[in-house]
PDB file of C-alpha atoms and ligand atoms in Angstrom:
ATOM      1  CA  UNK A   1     145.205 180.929 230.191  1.00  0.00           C
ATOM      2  CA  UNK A   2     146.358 183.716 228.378  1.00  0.00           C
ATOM      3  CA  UNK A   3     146.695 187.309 230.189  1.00  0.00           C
ATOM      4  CA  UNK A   4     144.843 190.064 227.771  1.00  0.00           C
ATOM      5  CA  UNK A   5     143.836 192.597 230.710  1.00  0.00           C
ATOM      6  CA  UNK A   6     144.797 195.849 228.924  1.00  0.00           C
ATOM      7  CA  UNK A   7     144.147 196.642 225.214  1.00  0.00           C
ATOM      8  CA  UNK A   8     147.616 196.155 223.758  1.00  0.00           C
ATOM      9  CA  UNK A   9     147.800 193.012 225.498  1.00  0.00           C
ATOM     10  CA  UNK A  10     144.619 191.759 223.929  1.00  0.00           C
ATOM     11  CA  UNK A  11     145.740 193.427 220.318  1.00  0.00           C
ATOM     12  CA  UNK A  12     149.047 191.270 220.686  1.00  0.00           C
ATOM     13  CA  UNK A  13     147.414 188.261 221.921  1.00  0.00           C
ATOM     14  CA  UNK A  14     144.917 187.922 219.012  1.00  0.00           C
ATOM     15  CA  UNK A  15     148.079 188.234 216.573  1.00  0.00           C
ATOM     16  CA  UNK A  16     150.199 185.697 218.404  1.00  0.00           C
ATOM     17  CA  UNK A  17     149.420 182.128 216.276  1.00  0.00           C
ATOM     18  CA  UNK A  18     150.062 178.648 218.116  1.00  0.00           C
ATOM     19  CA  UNK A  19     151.716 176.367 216.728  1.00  0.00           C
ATOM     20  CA  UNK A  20     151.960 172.325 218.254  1.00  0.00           C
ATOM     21  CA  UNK A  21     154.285 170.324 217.944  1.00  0.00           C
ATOM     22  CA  UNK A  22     157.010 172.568 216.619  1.00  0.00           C
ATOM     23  CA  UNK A  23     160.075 172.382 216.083  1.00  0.00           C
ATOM     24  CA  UNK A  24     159.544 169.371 218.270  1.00  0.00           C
ATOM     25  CA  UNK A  25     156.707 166.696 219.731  1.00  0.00           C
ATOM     26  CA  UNK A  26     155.552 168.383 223.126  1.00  0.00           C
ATOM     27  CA  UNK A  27     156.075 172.177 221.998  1.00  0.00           C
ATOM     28  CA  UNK A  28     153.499 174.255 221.239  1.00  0.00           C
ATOM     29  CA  UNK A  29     155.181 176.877 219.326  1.00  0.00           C
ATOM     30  CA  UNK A  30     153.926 180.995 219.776  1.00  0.00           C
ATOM     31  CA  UNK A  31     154.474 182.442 216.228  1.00  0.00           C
ATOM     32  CA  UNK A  32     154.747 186.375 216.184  1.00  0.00           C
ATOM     33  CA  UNK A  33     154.664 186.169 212.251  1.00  0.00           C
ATOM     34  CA  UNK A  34     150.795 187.325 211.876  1.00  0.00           C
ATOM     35  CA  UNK A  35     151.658 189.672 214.625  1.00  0.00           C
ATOM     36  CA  UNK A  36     154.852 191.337 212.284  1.00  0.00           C
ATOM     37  CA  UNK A  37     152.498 191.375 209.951  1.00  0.00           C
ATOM     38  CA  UNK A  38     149.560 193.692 211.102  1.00  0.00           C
ATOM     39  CA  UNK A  39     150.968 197.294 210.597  1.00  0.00           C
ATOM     40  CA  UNK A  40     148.392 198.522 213.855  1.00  0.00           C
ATOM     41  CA  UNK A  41     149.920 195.735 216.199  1.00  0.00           C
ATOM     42  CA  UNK A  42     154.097 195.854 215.068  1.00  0.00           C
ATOM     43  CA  UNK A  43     153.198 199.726 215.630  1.00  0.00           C
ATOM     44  CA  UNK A  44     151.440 199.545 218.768  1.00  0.00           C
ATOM     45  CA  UNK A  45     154.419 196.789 219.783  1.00  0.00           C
ATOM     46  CA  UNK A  46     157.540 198.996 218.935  1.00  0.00           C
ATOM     47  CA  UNK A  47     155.749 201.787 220.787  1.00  0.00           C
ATOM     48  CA  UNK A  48     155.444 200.363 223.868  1.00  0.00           C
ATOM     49  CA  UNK A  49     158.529 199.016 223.816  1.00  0.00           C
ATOM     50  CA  UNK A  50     160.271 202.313 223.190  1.00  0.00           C
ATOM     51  CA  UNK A  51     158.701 203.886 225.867  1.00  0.00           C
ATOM     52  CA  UNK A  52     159.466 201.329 228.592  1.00  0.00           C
ATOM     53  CA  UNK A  53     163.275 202.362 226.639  1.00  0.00           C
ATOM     54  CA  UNK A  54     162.814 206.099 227.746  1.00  0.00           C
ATOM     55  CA  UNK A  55     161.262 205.497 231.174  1.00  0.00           C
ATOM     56  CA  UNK A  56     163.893 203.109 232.327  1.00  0.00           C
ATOM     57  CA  UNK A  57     166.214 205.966 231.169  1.00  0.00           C
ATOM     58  CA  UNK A  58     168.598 203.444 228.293  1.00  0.00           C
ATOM     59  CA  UNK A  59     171.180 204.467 226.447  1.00  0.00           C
ATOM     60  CA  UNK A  60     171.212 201.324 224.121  1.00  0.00           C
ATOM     61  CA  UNK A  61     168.188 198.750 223.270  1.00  0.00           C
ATOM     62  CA  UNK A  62     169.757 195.053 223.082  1.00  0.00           C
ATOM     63  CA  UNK A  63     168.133 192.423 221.156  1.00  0.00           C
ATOM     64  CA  UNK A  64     168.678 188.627 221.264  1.00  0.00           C
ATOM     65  CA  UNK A  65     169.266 186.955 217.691  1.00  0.00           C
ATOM     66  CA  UNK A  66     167.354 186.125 215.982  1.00  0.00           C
ATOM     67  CA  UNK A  67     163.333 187.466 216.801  1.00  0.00           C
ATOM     68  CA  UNK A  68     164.375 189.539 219.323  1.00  0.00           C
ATOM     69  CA  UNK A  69     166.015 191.983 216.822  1.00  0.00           C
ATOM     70  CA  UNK A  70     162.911 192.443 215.106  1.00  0.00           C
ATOM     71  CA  UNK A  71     161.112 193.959 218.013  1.00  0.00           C
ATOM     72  CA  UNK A  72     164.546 195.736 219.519  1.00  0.00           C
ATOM     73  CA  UNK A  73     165.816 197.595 216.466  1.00  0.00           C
ATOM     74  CA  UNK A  74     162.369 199.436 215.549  1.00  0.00           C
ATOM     75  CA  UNK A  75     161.636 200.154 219.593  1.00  0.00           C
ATOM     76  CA  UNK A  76     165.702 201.481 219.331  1.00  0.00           C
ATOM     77  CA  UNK A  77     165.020 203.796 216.683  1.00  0.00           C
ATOM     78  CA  UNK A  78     161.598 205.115 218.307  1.00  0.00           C
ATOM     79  CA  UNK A  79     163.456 205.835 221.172  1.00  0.00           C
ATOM     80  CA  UNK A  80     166.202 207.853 219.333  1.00  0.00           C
ATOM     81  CA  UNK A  81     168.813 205.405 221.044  1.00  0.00           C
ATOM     82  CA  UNK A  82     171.122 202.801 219.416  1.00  0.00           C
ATOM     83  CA  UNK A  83     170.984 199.081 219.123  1.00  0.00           C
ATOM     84  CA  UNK A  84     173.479 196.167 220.089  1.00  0.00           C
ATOM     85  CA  UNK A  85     172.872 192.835 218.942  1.00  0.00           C
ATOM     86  CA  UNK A  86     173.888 189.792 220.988  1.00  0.00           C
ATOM     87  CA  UNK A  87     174.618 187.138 218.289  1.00  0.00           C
ATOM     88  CA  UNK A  88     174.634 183.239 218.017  1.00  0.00           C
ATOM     89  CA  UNK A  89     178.128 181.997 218.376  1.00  0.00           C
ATOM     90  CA  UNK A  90     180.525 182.672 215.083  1.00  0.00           C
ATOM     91  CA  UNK A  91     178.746 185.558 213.246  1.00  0.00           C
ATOM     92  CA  UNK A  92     180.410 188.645 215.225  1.00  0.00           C
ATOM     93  CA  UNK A  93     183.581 190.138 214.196  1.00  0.00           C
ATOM     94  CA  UNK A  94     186.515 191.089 216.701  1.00  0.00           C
ATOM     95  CA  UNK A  95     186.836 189.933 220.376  1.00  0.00           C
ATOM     96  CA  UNK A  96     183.686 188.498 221.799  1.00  0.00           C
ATOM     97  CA  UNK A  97     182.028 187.644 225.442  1.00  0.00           C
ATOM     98  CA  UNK A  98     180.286 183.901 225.024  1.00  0.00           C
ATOM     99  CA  UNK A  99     178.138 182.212 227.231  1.00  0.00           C
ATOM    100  CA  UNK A 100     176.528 178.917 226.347  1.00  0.00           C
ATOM    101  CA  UNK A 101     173.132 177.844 227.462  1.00  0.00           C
ATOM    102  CA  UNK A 102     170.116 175.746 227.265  1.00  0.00           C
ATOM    103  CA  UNK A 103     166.473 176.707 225.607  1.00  0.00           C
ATOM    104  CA  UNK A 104     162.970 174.989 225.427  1.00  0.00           C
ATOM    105  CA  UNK A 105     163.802 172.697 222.506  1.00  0.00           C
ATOM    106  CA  UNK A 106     167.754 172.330 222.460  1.00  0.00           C
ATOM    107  CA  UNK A 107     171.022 174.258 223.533  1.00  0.00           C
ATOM    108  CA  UNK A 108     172.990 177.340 221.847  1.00  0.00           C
ATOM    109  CA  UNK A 109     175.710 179.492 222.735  1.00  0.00           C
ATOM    110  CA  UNK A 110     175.619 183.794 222.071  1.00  0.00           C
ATOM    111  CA  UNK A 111     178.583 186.307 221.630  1.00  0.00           C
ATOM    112  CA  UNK A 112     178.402 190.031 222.655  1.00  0.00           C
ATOM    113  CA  UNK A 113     181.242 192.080 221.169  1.00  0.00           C
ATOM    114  CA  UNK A 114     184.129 193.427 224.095  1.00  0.00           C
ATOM    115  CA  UNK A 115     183.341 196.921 222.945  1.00  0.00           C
ATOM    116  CA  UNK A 116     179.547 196.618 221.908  1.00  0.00           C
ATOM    117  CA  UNK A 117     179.028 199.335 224.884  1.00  0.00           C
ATOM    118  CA  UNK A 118     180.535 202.436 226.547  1.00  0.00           C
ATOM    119  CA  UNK A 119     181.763 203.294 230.135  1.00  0.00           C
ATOM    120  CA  UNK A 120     178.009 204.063 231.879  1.00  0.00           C
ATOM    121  CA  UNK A 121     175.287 202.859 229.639  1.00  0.00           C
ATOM    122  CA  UNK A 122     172.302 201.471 230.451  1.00  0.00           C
ATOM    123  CA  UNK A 123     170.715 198.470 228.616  1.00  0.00           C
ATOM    124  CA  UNK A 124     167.119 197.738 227.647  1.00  0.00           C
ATOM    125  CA  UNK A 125     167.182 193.931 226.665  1.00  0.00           C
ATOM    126  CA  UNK A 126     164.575 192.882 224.581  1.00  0.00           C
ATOM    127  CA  UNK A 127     162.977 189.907 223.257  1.00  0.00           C
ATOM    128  CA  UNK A 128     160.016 187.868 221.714  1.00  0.00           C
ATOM    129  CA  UNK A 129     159.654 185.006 224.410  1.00  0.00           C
ATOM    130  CA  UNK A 130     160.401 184.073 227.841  1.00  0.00           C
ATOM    131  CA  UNK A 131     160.467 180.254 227.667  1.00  0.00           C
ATOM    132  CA  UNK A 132     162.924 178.355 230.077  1.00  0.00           C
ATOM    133  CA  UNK A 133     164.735 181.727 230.755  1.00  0.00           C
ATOM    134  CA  UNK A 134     168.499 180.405 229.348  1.00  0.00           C
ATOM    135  CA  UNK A 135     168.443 182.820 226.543  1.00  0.00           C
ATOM    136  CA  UNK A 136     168.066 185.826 228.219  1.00  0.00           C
ATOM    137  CA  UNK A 137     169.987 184.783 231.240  1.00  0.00           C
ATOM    138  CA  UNK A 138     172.635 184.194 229.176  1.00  0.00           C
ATOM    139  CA  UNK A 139     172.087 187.355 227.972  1.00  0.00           C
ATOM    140  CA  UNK A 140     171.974 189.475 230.643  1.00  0.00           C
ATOM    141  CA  UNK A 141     175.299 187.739 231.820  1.00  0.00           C
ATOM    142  CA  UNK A 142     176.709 188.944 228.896  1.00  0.00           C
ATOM    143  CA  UNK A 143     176.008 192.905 229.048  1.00  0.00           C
ATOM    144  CA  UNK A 144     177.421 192.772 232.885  1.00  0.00           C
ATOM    145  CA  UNK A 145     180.417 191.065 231.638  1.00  0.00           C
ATOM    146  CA  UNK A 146     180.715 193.661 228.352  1.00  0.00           C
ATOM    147  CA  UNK A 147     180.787 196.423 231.354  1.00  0.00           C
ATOM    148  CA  UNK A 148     176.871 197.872 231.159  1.00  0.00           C
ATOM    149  CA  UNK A 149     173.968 198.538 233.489  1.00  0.00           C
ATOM    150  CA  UNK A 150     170.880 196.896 233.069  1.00  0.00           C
ATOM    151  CA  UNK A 151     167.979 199.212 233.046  1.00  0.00           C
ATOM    152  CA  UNK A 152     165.262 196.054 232.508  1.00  0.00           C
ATOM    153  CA  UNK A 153     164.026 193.688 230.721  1.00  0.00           C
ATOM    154  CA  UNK A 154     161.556 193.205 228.190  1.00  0.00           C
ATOM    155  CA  UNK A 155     159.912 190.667 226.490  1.00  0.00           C
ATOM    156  CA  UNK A 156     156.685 190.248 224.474  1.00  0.00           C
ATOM    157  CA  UNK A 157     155.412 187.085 225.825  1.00  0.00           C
ATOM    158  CA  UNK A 158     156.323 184.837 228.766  1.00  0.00           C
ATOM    159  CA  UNK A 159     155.216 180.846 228.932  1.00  0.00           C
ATOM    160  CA  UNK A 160     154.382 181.633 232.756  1.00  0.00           C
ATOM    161  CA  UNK A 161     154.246 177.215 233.062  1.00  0.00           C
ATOM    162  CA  UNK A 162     157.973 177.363 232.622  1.00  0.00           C
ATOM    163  CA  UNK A 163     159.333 179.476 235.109  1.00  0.00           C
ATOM    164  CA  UNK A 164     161.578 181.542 233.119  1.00  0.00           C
ATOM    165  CA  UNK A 165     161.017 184.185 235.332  1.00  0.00           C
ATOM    166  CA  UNK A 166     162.270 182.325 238.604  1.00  0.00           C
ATOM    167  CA  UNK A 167     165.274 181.217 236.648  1.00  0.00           C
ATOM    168  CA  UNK A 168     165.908 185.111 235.977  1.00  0.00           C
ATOM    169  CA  UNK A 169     165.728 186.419 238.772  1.00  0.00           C
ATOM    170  CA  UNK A 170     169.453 185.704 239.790  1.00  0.00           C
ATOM    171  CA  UNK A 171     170.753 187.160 236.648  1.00  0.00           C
ATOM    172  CA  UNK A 172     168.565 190.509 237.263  1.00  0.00           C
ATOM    173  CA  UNK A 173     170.433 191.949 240.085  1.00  0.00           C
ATOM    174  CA  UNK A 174     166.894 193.722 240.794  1.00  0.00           C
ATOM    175  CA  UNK A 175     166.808 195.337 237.418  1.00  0.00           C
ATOM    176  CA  UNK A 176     162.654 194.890 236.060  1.00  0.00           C
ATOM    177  CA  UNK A 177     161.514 192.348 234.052  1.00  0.00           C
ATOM    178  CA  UNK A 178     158.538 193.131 232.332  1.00  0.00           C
ATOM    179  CA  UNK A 179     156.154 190.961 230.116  1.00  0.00           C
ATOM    180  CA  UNK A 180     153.456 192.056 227.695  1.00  0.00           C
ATOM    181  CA  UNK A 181     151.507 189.356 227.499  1.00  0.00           C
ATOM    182  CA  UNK A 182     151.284 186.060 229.977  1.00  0.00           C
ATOM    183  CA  UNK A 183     150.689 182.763 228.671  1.00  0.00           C
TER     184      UNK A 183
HETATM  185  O1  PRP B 201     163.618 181.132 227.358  1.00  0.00           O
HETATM  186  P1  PRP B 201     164.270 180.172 226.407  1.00  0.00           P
HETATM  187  O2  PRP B 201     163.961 178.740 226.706  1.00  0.00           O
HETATM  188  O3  PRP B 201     165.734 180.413 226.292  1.00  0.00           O
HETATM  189  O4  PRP B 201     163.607 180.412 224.979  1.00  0.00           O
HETATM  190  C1  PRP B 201     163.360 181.676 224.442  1.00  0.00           C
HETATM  191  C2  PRP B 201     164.128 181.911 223.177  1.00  0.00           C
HETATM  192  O5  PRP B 201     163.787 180.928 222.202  1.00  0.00           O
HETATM  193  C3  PRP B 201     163.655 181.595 220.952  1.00  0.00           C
HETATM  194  O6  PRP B 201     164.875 181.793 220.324  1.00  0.00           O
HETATM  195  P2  PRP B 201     165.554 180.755 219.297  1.00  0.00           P
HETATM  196  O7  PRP B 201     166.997 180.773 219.566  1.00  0.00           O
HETATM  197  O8  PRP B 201     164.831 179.443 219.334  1.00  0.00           O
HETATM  198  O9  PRP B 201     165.170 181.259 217.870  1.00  0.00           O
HETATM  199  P3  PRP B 201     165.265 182.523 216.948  1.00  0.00           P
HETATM  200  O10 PRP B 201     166.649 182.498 216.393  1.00  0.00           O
HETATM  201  O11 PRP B 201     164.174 182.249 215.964  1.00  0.00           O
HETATM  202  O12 PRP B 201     164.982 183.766 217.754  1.00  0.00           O
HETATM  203  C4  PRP B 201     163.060 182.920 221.339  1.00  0.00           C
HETATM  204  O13 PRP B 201     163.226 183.880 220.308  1.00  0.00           O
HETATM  205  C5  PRP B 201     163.800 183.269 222.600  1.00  0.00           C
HETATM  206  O14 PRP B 201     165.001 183.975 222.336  1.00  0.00           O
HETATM  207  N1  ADE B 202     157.212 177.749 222.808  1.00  0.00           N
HETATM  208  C1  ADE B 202     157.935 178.653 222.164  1.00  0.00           C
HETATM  209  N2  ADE B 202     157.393 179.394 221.173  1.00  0.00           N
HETATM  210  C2  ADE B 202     158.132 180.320 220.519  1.00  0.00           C
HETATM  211  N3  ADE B 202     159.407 180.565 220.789  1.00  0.00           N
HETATM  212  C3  ADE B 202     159.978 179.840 221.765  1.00  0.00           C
HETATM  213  N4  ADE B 202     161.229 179.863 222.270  1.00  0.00           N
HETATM  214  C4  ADE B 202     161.300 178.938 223.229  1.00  0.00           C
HETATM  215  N5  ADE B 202     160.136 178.317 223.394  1.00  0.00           N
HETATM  216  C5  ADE B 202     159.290 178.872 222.485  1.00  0.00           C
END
């Protein structure tokens, strides 16, 4: 069951495309590609996102390599604040926070930068999917440990059959997480 209860949940829905059986037996895949695509929905997207960015009061939008940077740089710029990228292991210059983890189809680590953020900022974390959770628990382990505040979470779509969100919840320290659209 898919949760399409307001109109941009039911614009994003119809431009999310499954996919089974990828990138392995037993997956079925949610590919935002149609929804990048369609100029109304990326639009409508970006929007909401930067406006969860200016209620939650952020000073920087953070997106996950390597979808989640497509949704958090646009919402970033909408919201006239600045972007930090948390990167797969290797690709960041300078010293780095890591933190390893595991995802719905395999393992990876991500690197924040020691100085991606400034004494008192607050962090919008954004990404495409909710899955298992690892990703963005790693995540949100890393912009404590690089010295911000989590404002909340974002994400387009969450598999709700997974529990990422019960996996989260420790990692949150009460911050909101908020999902657009429910699988
Ligand atoms: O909740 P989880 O089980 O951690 O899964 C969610 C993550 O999986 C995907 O990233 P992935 O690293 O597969 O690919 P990408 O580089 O295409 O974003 C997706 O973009 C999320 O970041
Ligand atoms: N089922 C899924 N579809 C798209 N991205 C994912 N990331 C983790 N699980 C995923």
């Amino acid at each position: 069951m898919t949760t399409a209860d307001t109109p941009l949940a039911e614009l994003l829905t119809s431009r999310i495309r499954d996919v089974q059986d990828y990138p392995k037996p037993g997956v079925l895949f949610k590919d935002i590609a149609p929804l990048l695509a369609d100029a109304e929905a990326f639009a409508a997207l970006t929007r909401a996102l930067a406006d969860r960015a200016a209620a939650l009061g952020a000073t920087k939008v953070v997106g996950l390599e390597a979808r989640g940077f497509v949704l958090a740089a646009p919402a970033a710029f909408a919201a006239g604040i600045g972007f930090v990228p948390i990167r797969k292991q290797g690709k960041l210059p300078g010293e780095v926070f890591r933190r390893s983890y595991e995802l719905e189809y395999g393992s990876a680590t991500l690197e924040v930068q020691c100085d991606a953020f400034a004494p008192g900022e607050r962090v919008l974390v954004v990404d495409d999917v909710l899955a298992t959770g690892g990703t963005i628990g790693a995540s949100l382990d890393l912009v404590k440990e690089a010295g911000a505040e989590l404002a909340g979470v974002v994400v387009l779509m969450e598999l709700g059959f997974l529990d990422g969100r019960g996996r989260l919840t420790p990692h949150l320290g009460g911050a909101p997480l908020e999902t657009l659209v429910t699988v």
